CSV table of C-alpha atoms in Angstrom, one decimal:
chain,number,residue,atom,x,y,z
Z,19,UNK,CA,-113.3,124.5,54.7
Z,20,UNK,CA,-112.8,120.5,54.3
Z,21,UNK,CA,-115.2,118.9,51.9
Z,22,UNK,CA,-114.3,115.0,50.6
Z,23,UNK,CA,-115.8,112.4,48.1
Z,24,UNK,CA,-114.9,109.1,48.2
Z,25,UNK,CA,-116.7,106.4,45.9
Z,26,UNK,CA,-117.3,102.8,47.0
Z,27,UNK,CA,-117.5,101.1,43.5
Z,28,UNK,CA,-115.5,100.9,40.6
Z,29,UNK,CA,-116.2,103.8,38.2
Z,30,UNK,CA,-115.9,102.4,34.5
Z,31,UNK,CA,-113.7,104.6,32.2
Z,32,UNK,CA,-114.4,105.8,28.4
Z,33,UNK,CA,-111.9,108.1,28.1
Z,34,UNK,CA,-113.5,109.8,24.7
Z,35,UNK,CA,-117.0,109.7,26.4
Z,36,UNK,CA,-115.6,111.7,29.3
Z,37,UNK,CA,-113.9,114.3,26.6
Z,38,UNK,CA,-117.5,114.7,25.1
Z,39,UNK,CA,-118.8,115.3,28.3
Z,40,UNK,CA,-116.3,117.8,29.5
Z,41,UNK,CA,-116.3,119.4,26.0
Z,42,UNK,CA,-120.2,120.2,25.8
Z,43,UNK,CA,-120.0,121.8,29.3
Z,44,UNK,CA,-116.9,124.0,28.4
Z,45,UNK,CA,-119.0,124.9,25.1
Z,46,UNK,CA,-121.9,126.2,27.2
Z,47,UNK,CA,-119.6,128.4,28.9
Z,48,UNK,CA,-117.9,129.8,25.8
Z,49,UNK,CA,-121.2,130.1,24.3
Z,50,UNK,CA,-122.8,131.9,27.2
Z,51,UNK,CA,-125.7,128.9,27.3
Z,52,UNK,CA,-125.6,128.9,30.6
Z,53,UNK,CA,-124.6,131.7,32.9
Z,54,UNK,CA,-124.6,129.9,36.6
Z,55,UNK,CA,-120.9,128.3,35.7
Z,56,UNK,CA,-118.9,131.8,36.6
Z,57,UNK,CA,-121.2,133.0,39.6
Z,58,UNK,CA,-118.6,132.2,41.8
Z,59,UNK,CA,-116.2,134.5,40.7
Z,60,UNK,CA,-118.7,137.3,38.8
Z,61,UNK,CA,-120.5,138.4,41.7
Z,62,UNK,CA,-118.5,140.8,43.5
Z,63,UNK,CA,-120.5,144.1,42.1
Z,64,UNK,CA,-123.3,142.3,43.5
Z,65,UNK,CA,-121.8,142.0,46.9
Z,66,UNK,CA,-120.8,145.4,46.9
Z,67,UNK,CA,-124.8,146.4,46.2
Z,68,UNK,CA,-125.7,144.6,49.0
Z,69,UNK,CA,-123.6,145.9,51.4
Z,70,UNK,CA,-124.1,149.4,50.2
Z,71,UNK,CA,-128.2,149.1,51.1
Z,72,UNK,CA,-128.1,146.6,54.1
Z,73,UNK,CA,-128.6,149.4,56.6
Z,74,UNK,CA,-131.8,150.3,54.9
Z,75,UNK,CA,-133.1,147.4,56.2
Z,76,UNK,CA,-131.7,146.9,59.4
Z,77,UNK,CA,-135.0,148.0,61.4
Z,78,UNK,CA,-136.5,145.1,59.9
Z,79,UNK,CA,-137.0,142.0,62.0
Z,80,UNK,CA,-137.9,139.3,59.3
Z,81,UNK,CA,-137.3,139.0,55.8
Z,82,UNK,CA,-140.4,136.8,53.8
Z,83,UNK,CA,-139.1,135.5,50.8
Z,84,UNK,CA,-142.2,135.4,48.4
Z,85,UNK,CA,-141.2,132.9,45.6
Z,86,UNK,CA,-141.3,129.2,44.4
Z,87,UNK,CA,-139.1,126.6,43.2
Z,88,UNK,CA,-135.9,127.7,42.1
Z,89,UNK,CA,-136.6,131.2,43.5
Z,90,UNK,CA,-136.7,129.9,47.1
Z,91,UNK,CA,-135.6,126.1,47.5
Z,92,UNK,CA,-131.8,126.7,47.4
Z,93,UNK,CA,-132.2,129.7,49.9
Z,94,UNK,CA,-134.3,127.5,52.1
Z,95,UNK,CA,-131.6,124.5,52.0
Z,96,UNK,CA,-128.9,126.9,52.9
Z,97,UNK,CA,-130.9,128.5,55.4
Z,98,UNK,CA,-132.1,125.7,57.1
Z,99,UNK,CA,-128.9,124.0,57.2
Z,100,UNK,CA,-127.4,126.7,59.3
Z,101,UNK,CA,-130.0,127.6,61.4
Z,102,UNK,CA,-128.6,126.4,64.6
Z,103,UNK,CA,-126.7,129.8,64.1
Z,104,UNK,CA,-127.9,132.9,65.4
Z,105,UNK,CA,-128.4,135.5,62.8
Z,106,UNK,CA,-130.0,139.3,62.7
Z,107,UNK,CA,-133.3,138.5,61.3
Z,108,UNK,CA,-136.0,135.5,61.2
Z,109,UNK,CA,-136.2,134.5,57.6
Z,110,UNK,CA,-139.5,132.9,56.4
Z,111,UNK,CA,-140.7,131.3,53.1
Z,112,UNK,CA,-143.9,132.2,51.3
Z,113,UNK,CA,-143.9,129.9,48.8
Z,114,UNK,CA,-147.2,127.7,48.4
Z,115,UNK,CA,-150.6,128.5,47.3
Z,116,UNK,CA,-151.9,126.3,50.0
Z,117,UNK,CA,-154.0,128.7,52.1
Z,118,UNK,CA,-153.4,126.8,55.5
Z,119,UNK,CA,-149.8,127.1,55.1
Z,120,UNK,CA,-149.9,130.6,54.0
Z,121,UNK,CA,-151.8,131.6,57.1
Z,122,UNK,CA,-149.5,129.6,59.4
Z,123,UNK,CA,-146.4,131.2,58.1
Z,124,UNK,CA,-147.8,135.1,58.1
Z,125,UNK,CA,-148.9,134.1,62.0
Z,126,UNK,CA,-145.3,134.4,62.7
Z,127,UNK,CA,-144.4,137.6,61.6
Z,128,UNK,CA,-145.4,141.6,62.3
Z,129,UNK,CA,-146.5,142.7,59.0
Z,130,UNK,CA,-145.1,146.3,59.8
Z,131,UNK,CA,-141.5,145.1,60.7
Z,132,UNK,CA,-141.0,142.5,57.6
Z,133,UNK,CA,-139.0,142.7,54.5
Z,134,UNK,CA,-140.5,141.2,51.6
Z,135,UNK,CA,-138.8,140.1,48.8
Z,136,UNK,CA,-140.3,139.1,45.8
Z,137,UNK,CA,-138.6,136.5,43.7
Z,138,UNK,CA,-139.6,135.4,40.1
Z,139,UNK,CA,-137.2,134.8,37.3
Z,140,UNK,CA,-140.0,135.2,34.5
Z,141,UNK,CA,-141.7,138.0,37.0
Z,142,UNK,CA,-144.7,136.4,36.2
Z,143,UNK,CA,-144.9,133.1,38.3
Z,144,UNK,CA,-148.8,132.7,39.3
Z,145,UNK,CA,-147.8,131.8,43.0
Z,146,UNK,CA,-145.7,134.2,43.5
Z,147,UNK,CA,-147.9,137.1,42.3
Z,148,UNK,CA,-150.9,135.9,43.8
Z,149,UNK,CA,-149.2,136.0,47.4
Z,150,UNK,CA,-147.9,139.3,46.7
Z,151,UNK,CA,-151.2,140.6,46.0
Z,152,UNK,CA,-152.8,139.4,49.2
Z,153,UNK,CA,-149.5,140.7,51.1
Z,154,UNK,CA,-150.3,144.1,49.8
Z,155,UNK,CA,-153.9,144.0,50.8
Z,156,UNK,CA,-152.7,143.2,54.1
Z,157,UNK,CA,-150.6,146.3,54.2
Z,158,UNK,CA,-154.0,147.8,52.8
Z,159,UNK,CA,-152.7,148.9,49.4
Z,160,UNK,CA,-152.8,148.3,45.9
Z,161,UNK,CA,-149.8,149.8,44.8
Z,162,UNK,CA,-146.1,148.6,45.7
Z,163,UNK,CA,-145.2,152.1,45.3
Z,164,UNK,CA,-146.8,153.0,48.6
Z,165,UNK,CA,-144.9,150.4,50.6
Z,166,UNK,CA,-141.8,150.6,48.2
Z,167,UNK,CA,-139.5,150.6,51.1
Z,168,UNK,CA,-140.6,147.7,52.7
Z,169,UNK,CA,-140.3,145.7,49.2
Z,170,UNK,CA,-137.2,144.3,47.3
Z,171,UNK,CA,-138.0,142.5,43.8
Z,172,UNK,CA,-135.6,139.9,42.1
Z,173,UNK,CA,-136.3,138.8,38.2
Z,174,UNK,CA,-134.5,139.3,35.1
Z,175,UNK,CA,-134.2,142.3,33.4
Z,176,UNK,CA,-137.0,143.9,31.7
Z,177,UNK,CA,-139.5,141.2,33.0
Z,178,UNK,CA,-143.1,142.3,34.0
Z,179,UNK,CA,-141.5,142.2,37.9
Z,180,UNK,CA,-138.6,144.1,36.8
Z,181,UNK,CA,-140.3,147.1,35.1
Z,182,UNK,CA,-143.2,147.2,38.0
Z,183,UNK,CA,-140.4,147.9,40.6
Z,184,UNK,CA,-138.6,150.1,38.2
Z,185,UNK,CA,-141.9,152.2,38.0
Z,186,UNK,CA,-142.8,152.0,41.4
Z,187,UNK,CA,-139.1,152.8,43.0
Z,188,UNK,CA,-138.8,149.1,44.6
Z,189,UNK,CA,-135.0,148.4,44.8
Z,190,UNK,CA,-134.5,145.7,42.0
Z,191,UNK,CA,-132.0,143.5,41.4
Z,192,UNK,CA,-131.7,141.3,38.5
Z,193,UNK,CA,-130.7,137.6,37.2
Z,194,UNK,CA,-128.7,137.3,34.1
Z,195,UNK,CA,-131.2,135.7,31.4
Z,196,UNK,CA,-128.7,132.8,31.0
Z,197,UNK,CA,-128.9,131.6,34.8
Z,198,UNK,CA,-131.6,129.2,34.9
Z,199,UNK,CA,-134.0,129.6,38.2
Z,200,UNK,CA,-133.0,126.3,39.6
Z,201,UNK,CA,-129.5,126.9,39.0
Z,202,UNK,CA,-129.7,130.6,40.5
Z,203,UNK,CA,-129.3,130.4,44.5
Z,204,UNK,CA,-125.7,131.6,44.1
Z,205,UNK,CA,-127.0,134.7,42.5
Z,206,UNK,CA,-129.3,137.6,43.8
Z,207,UNK,CA,-131.9,135.0,44.2
Z,208,UNK,CA,-129.8,133.7,47.3
Z,209,UNK,CA,-127.3,136.1,48.1
Z,210,UNK,CA,-129.7,139.0,48.4
Z,211,UNK,CA,-131.8,137.7,51.1
Z,212,UNK,CA,-129.2,135.2,52.8
Z,213,UNK,CA,-127.0,138.8,52.9
Z,214,UNK,CA,-129.9,140.7,54.7
Z,215,UNK,CA,-130.5,138.1,57.3
Z,216,UNK,CA,-127.1,137.7,58.1
Z,217,UNK,CA,-125.5,135.0,56.8
Z,218,UNK,CA,-122.0,135.3,55.3
Z,219,UNK,CA,-122.3,135.1,51.6
Z,220,UNK,CA,-118.8,135.7,50.7
Z,221,UNK,CA,-118.0,132.4,52.4
Z,222,UNK,CA,-120.5,131.0,50.1
Z,223,UNK,CA,-119.1,131.9,47.2
Z,224,UNK,CA,-115.6,131.2,48.4
Z,225,UNK,CA,-117.0,127.5,48.8
Z,226,UNK,CA,-118.3,127.3,45.2
Z,227,UNK,CA,-115.2,129.0,44.0
Z,228,UNK,CA,-112.9,126.3,45.3
Z,229,UNK,CA,-114.9,123.4,43.2
Z,230,UNK,CA,-115.3,126.1,40.2
Z,231,UNK,CA,-111.2,126.3,40.2
Z,232,UNK,CA,-110.4,122.7,41.0
Z,233,UNK,CA,-112.7,121.7,38.2
Z,234,UNK,CA,-111.8,124.8,35.4
Z,235,UNK,CA,-108.7,125.5,36.3
Z,236,UNK,CA,-106.8,123.2,38.3
Z,237,UNK,CA,-108.3,120.4,36.8
Z,238,UNK,CA,-107.6,118.6,40.1
Z,239,UNK,CA,-111.8,117.4,40.4
Z,240,UNK,CA,-113.0,117.2,36.6
Z,241,UNK,CA,-112.1,113.4,35.8
Z,242,UNK,CA,-113.9,112.4,39.2
Z,243,UNK,CA,-116.9,114.4,38.5
Z,244,UNK,CA,-117.2,113.7,34.6
Z,245,UNK,CA,-116.7,109.9,35.1
Z,246,UNK,CA,-119.1,109.9,38.3
Z,247,UNK,CA,-121.5,111.8,35.6
Z,248,UNK,CA,-120.8,109.2,32.7
Z,249,UNK,CA,-121.2,106.1,35.0
Z,250,UNK,CA,-124.6,107.8,36.2
Z,251,UNK,CA,-125.7,107.8,32.3
Z,252,UNK,CA,-124.4,103.8,31.7
Z,253,UNK,CA,-127.5,101.5,31.2
Z,254,UNK,CA,-125.6,98.7,32.2
Z,255,UNK,CA,-125.7,99.7,35.9
Z,256,UNK,CA,-129.7,99.6,35.2
Z,257,UNK,CA,-129.9,102.8,37.8
Z,258,UNK,CA,-132.9,104.8,37.4
Z,259,UNK,CA,-133.2,106.4,40.9
Z,260,UNK,CA,-130.4,108.1,42.7
Z,261,UNK,CA,-130.7,108.7,46.5
Z,262,UNK,CA,-129.2,111.7,48.6
Z,263,UNK,CA,-128.8,110.4,52.1
Z,264,UNK,CA,-128.1,113.4,54.1
Z,265,UNK,CA,-126.9,112.6,57.7
Z,266,UNK,CA,-128.3,115.6,59.5
Z,267,UNK,CA,-131.9,116.5,59.9
Z,268,UNK,CA,-130.4,120.1,59.1
Z,269,UNK,CA,-130.3,118.8,55.4
Z,270,UNK,CA,-133.9,117.8,54.6
Z,271,UNK,CA,-134.0,121.1,52.7
Z,272,UNK,CA,-130.9,120.3,50.6
Z,273,UNK,CA,-132.7,117.3,49.6
Z,274,UNK,CA,-135.6,119.2,48.5
Z,275,UNK,CA,-133.5,121.4,46.4
Z,276,UNK,CA,-131.5,118.7,45.0
Z,277,UNK,CA,-135.0,116.9,43.9
Z,278,UNK,CA,-135.9,119.9,42.0
Z,279,UNK,CA,-132.7,120.6,40.3
Z,280,UNK,CA,-132.2,116.9,39.4
Z,281,UNK,CA,-135.9,116.4,38.5
Z,282,UNK,CA,-136.9,119.4,36.0
Z,283,UNK,CA,-132.8,119.5,34.7
Z,284,UNK,CA,-132.8,115.6,33.7
Z,285,UNK,CA,-136.2,114.3,32.9
Z,286,UNK,CA,-136.2,114.8,29.5
Z,287,UNK,CA,-136.1,113.5,25.7
Z,288,UNK,CA,-132.9,113.3,24.2
Z,289,UNK,CA,-131.5,114.6,21.0
Z,290,UNK,CA,-133.0,111.1,19.5
Z,291,UNK,CA,-136.2,111.3,21.1
Z,292,UNK,CA,-135.7,108.9,23.7
Z,293,UNK,CA,-136.4,109.4,27.4
Z,294,UNK,CA,-133.7,110.1,29.8
Z,295,UNK,CA,-133.8,110.7,33.5
Z,296,UNK,CA,-132.8,109.6,37.3
Z,297,UNK,CA,-135.6,109.7,39.6
Z,298,UNK,CA,-134.3,111.9,42.3
Z,299,UNK,CA,-135.3,111.1,46.4
Z,300,UNK,CA,-134.1,113.1,49.1
Z,301,UNK,CA,-134.0,111.2,52.4
Z,302,UNK,CA,-132.7,111.8,56.2
Z,303,UNK,CA,-130.4,109.8,58.4
Z,304,UNK,CA,-131.1,107.9,60.6
Z,305,UNK,CA,-134.5,108.6,60.7
Z,306,UNK,CA,-135.0,107.0,57.2
Z,307,UNK,CA,-133.1,104.1,57.9
Z,308,UNK,CA,-135.9,103.0,59.8
Z,309,UNK,CA,-138.1,103.4,56.3
Z,310,UNK,CA,-136.5,103.8,52.7
Z,311,UNK,CA,-133.2,101.7,53.6
Z,312,UNK,CA,-135.3,98.6,53.8
Z,313,UNK,CA,-136.1,99.2,50.1
Z,314,UNK,CA,-132.5,100.2,49.0
Z,315,UNK,CA,-131.3,97.1,50.6
Z,316,UNK,CA,-133.7,94.4,49.4
Z,317,UNK,CA,-135.7,96.1,47.1
Z,318,UNK,CA,-134.9,96.6,43.1
Z,319,UNK,CA,-131.3,97.2,42.2
Z,320,UNK,CA,-132.1,100.7,40.4
Z,321,UNK,CA,-130.6,102.8,43.2
Z,322,UNK,CA,-127.3,104.5,43.6
Z,323,UNK,CA,-127.1,106.4,46.9
Z,324,UNK,CA,-124.9,109.3,47.7
Z,325,UNK,CA,-124.6,110.0,51.3
Z,326,UNK,CA,-123.8,113.4,52.9
Z,327,UNK,CA,-121.8,113.1,56.4
Z,328,UNK,CA,-121.2,115.9,58.7
Z,329,UNK,CA,-118.1,115.3,60.6
Z,330,UNK,CA,-118.4,117.8,63.4
Z,331,UNK,CA,-121.4,119.2,64.5
Z,332,UNK,CA,-119.4,121.0,67.7
Z,333,UNK,CA,-122.5,120.2,69.8
Z,334,UNK,CA,-120.7,117.5,72.1
Z,335,UNK,CA,-123.9,116.0,74.0
Z,336,UNK,CA,-123.3,113.1,75.6
Z,337,UNK,CA,-125.8,110.5,76.2
Z,338,UNK,CA,-125.8,109.5,79.7
Z,339,UNK,CA,-124.2,106.5,81.8
Z,340,UNK,CA,-127.9,105.6,82.6
Z,341,UNK,CA,-128.3,101.6,82.8
Z,342,UNK,CA,-132.5,101.0,82.7
Z,343,UNK,CA,-134.0,98.1,83.7
Z,344,UNK,CA,-134.7,95.5,80.5
Z,345,UNK,CA,-133.1,98.1,78.1
Z,346,UNK,CA,-129.3,96.7,79.1
Z,347,UNK,CA,-129.0,96.3,75.1
Z,348,UNK,CA,-128.7,99.5,74.5
Z,349,UNK,CA,-125.9,100.5,76.8
Z,350,UNK,CA,-123.4,100.3,74.6
Z,351,UNK,CA,-123.6,103.7,73.5
Z,352,UNK,CA,-123.7,104.9,76.8
Z,353,UNK,CA,-121.0,107.8,77.4
Z,354,UNK,CA,-120.8,108.4,73.9
Z,355,UNK,CA,-121.8,111.7,72.0
Z,356,UNK,CA,-124.8,112.4,69.9
Z,357,UNK,CA,-122.5,113.3,67.2
Z,358,UNK,CA,-120.4,110.0,67.5
Z,359,UNK,CA,-123.6,108.1,67.3
Z,360,UNK,CA,-125.4,109.8,64.2
Z,361,UNK,CA,-121.8,109.3,62.3
Z,362,UNK,CA,-121.0,105.7,63.2
Z,363,UNK,CA,-125.0,105.4,62.3
Z,364,UNK,CA,-124.1,106.9,58.7
Z,365,UNK,CA,-121.0,104.6,58.5
Z,366,UNK,CA,-123.0,101.7,59.5
Z,367,UNK,CA,-125.7,102.0,57.2
Z,368,UNK,CA,-123.2,102.9,54.5
Z,369,UNK,CA,-121.1,99.6,54.8
Z,370,UNK,CA,-124.6,97.7,54.6
Z,371,UNK,CA,-125.2,99.0,51.4
Z,372,UNK,CA,-121.7,98.4,50.0
Z,373,UNK,CA,-122.2,94.7,51.3
Z,374,UNK,CA,-125.6,94.7,49.4
Z,375,UNK,CA,-123.7,95.4,45.9
Z,376,UNK,CA,-125.7,99.0,45.9
Z,377,UNK,CA,-123.6,101.7,44.0
Z,378,UNK,CA,-122.5,104.1,47.2
Z,379,UNK,CA,-120.4,107.0,47.1
Z,380,UNK,CA,-120.0,109.9,50.5
Z,381,UNK,CA,-119.4,113.4,50.6
Z,382,UNK,CA,-117.6,114.6,53.8
Z,383,UNK,CA,-118.2,117.9,54.9
Z,384,UNK,CA,-116.0,118.8,57.8
Z,385,UNK,CA,-118.9,120.9,59.5
Z,386,UNK,CA,-122.0,123.2,57.9
Z,387,UNK,CA,-121.0,126.5,57.2
Z,388,UNK,CA,-121.4,129.2,54.4
Z,389,UNK,CA,-118.1,127.5,52.5
Z,390,UNK,CA,-118.9,124.4,52.6
Z,391,UNK,CA,-122.6,124.8,51.5
Z,392,UNK,CA,-121.5,126.8,48.6
Z,393,UNK,CA,-119.4,123.8,47.4
Z,394,UNK,CA,-122.3,121.6,48.2
Z,395,UNK,CA,-124.6,123.8,46.2
Z,396,UNK,CA,-122.1,124.0,43.3
Z,397,UNK,CA,-121.0,120.8,43.0
Z,398,UNK,CA,-124.6,119.5,42.2
Z,399,UNK,CA,-125.0,121.7,40.0
Z,400,UNK,CA,-122.0,121.0,38.1
Z,401,UNK,CA,-122.7,117.5,38.6
Z,402,UNK,CA,-126.2,118.1,36.9
Z,403,UNK,CA,-124.8,119.6,34.1
Z,404,UNK,CA,-122.4,116.8,33.1
Z,405,UNK,CA,-125.0,114.1,33.8
Z,406,UNK,CA,-127.2,116.5,31.5
Z,407,UNK,CA,-124.5,116.3,29.0
Z,408,UNK,CA,-124.1,112.6,29.1
Z,409,UNK,CA,-127.5,112.1,28.2
Z,410,UNK,CA,-127.8,114.4,25.4
Z,411,UNK,CA,-130.7,116.8,26.7
Z,412,UNK,CA,-131.2,120.2,27.1
Z,413,UNK,CA,-130.3,120.6,30.8
Z,414,UNK,CA,-131.7,124.0,31.2
Z,415,UNK,CA,-135.1,124.0,29.8
Z,416,UNK,CA,-138.6,122.6,31.4
Z,417,UNK,CA,-141.1,122.0,28.5
Z,418,UNK,CA,-142.9,119.7,30.5
Z,419,UNK,CA,-143.5,121.9,33.5
Z,420,UNK,CA,-144.7,124.6,31.1
Z,421,UNK,CA,-147.6,122.6,29.6
Z,422,UNK,CA,-149.3,122.8,33.2
Z,423,UNK,CA,-149.3,126.3,33.4
Z,424,UNK,CA,-150.7,126.9,29.9
Z,425,UNK,CA,-153.5,124.7,30.9
Z,426,UNK,CA,-153.9,126.4,34.5
Z,427,UNK,CA,-154.7,129.5,32.3
Z,428,UNK,CA,-157.5,128.0,30.7
Z,429,UNK,CA,-159.1,126.8,33.7
Z,430,UNK,CA,-159.9,130.6,35.1
């Protein structure tokens, strides 16, 4: 597994502030205020539990995840990045209360050959519980106990959903209470459905564990990450938007996961009552070279850009040596592979932004696999916590989101 991070601008250093940020994160681990940090090293019992029950679900053709936000986005990011691989089961996501989208997804499956995994940290997420009730109606039952062999619940221990699972004899996995939903993909939330679908979740944790050890044990990477977080919070750069530019269409869902992680974690009041945050923007190359890139190049210089480049696609499709009349100007790519084309497009776009004085860095993945994605997931979770510490905010709550939930309840 190879993951390499390079920055193309000069980081400003502030040793005192960087030590404060690093100590804030270490204190979160010590105090147990956020439990995701140690997921790469403490999920072995969970993996054994999953292995012991996987055979019970071997006959299902499809795994349907009923969950929204942090209960589905991370799993979907990994699945979509690896869906070029053949796995043992189809994986679909029932996450939206949009009735048209729900009906489209349900048309893809046979109800009797589908395992439904209901995921809600609180156990009462309105979209999730509503879709679950609908699925029960399609199965012609109103009691989960009657279809317990077709269900898995994942929730906080003691939550309403967890209690229902225990009462109904549904196989239930728990999430540690100090692991926030948007930081939970390396817990049962992601590992259970991905493992049952056929992905190598051991290697997912191996990738995350490499960064955990580099950062917290060896100290090799912590200076670079802490400095990056500190520079994001500096007002002198006037950066209010952070763009993730993934150069593979398979990384589109990763961008969606990043938008939730970054937006819900960092858009807060700080400890002095000041607004803080960086607006996350996920785009895909080369598609968005033909749209959003123009705004980055010649619009307000309030954006930083992180490229994700996949060095090896292992699909060596060649552009034919065909010369078409009036299209001779495009012949310079003839005989090259599409892999070479997309990576040179990435390089050229990066160079153009550096030339336009945009703050740019790049994360290079040797290939898309479970290990590199585990590293990438943990990299962004850790960076989010470090930026939150630099802003002096609570990275793990979401008070702005809760207001809308309360108002919704009053409308029925």
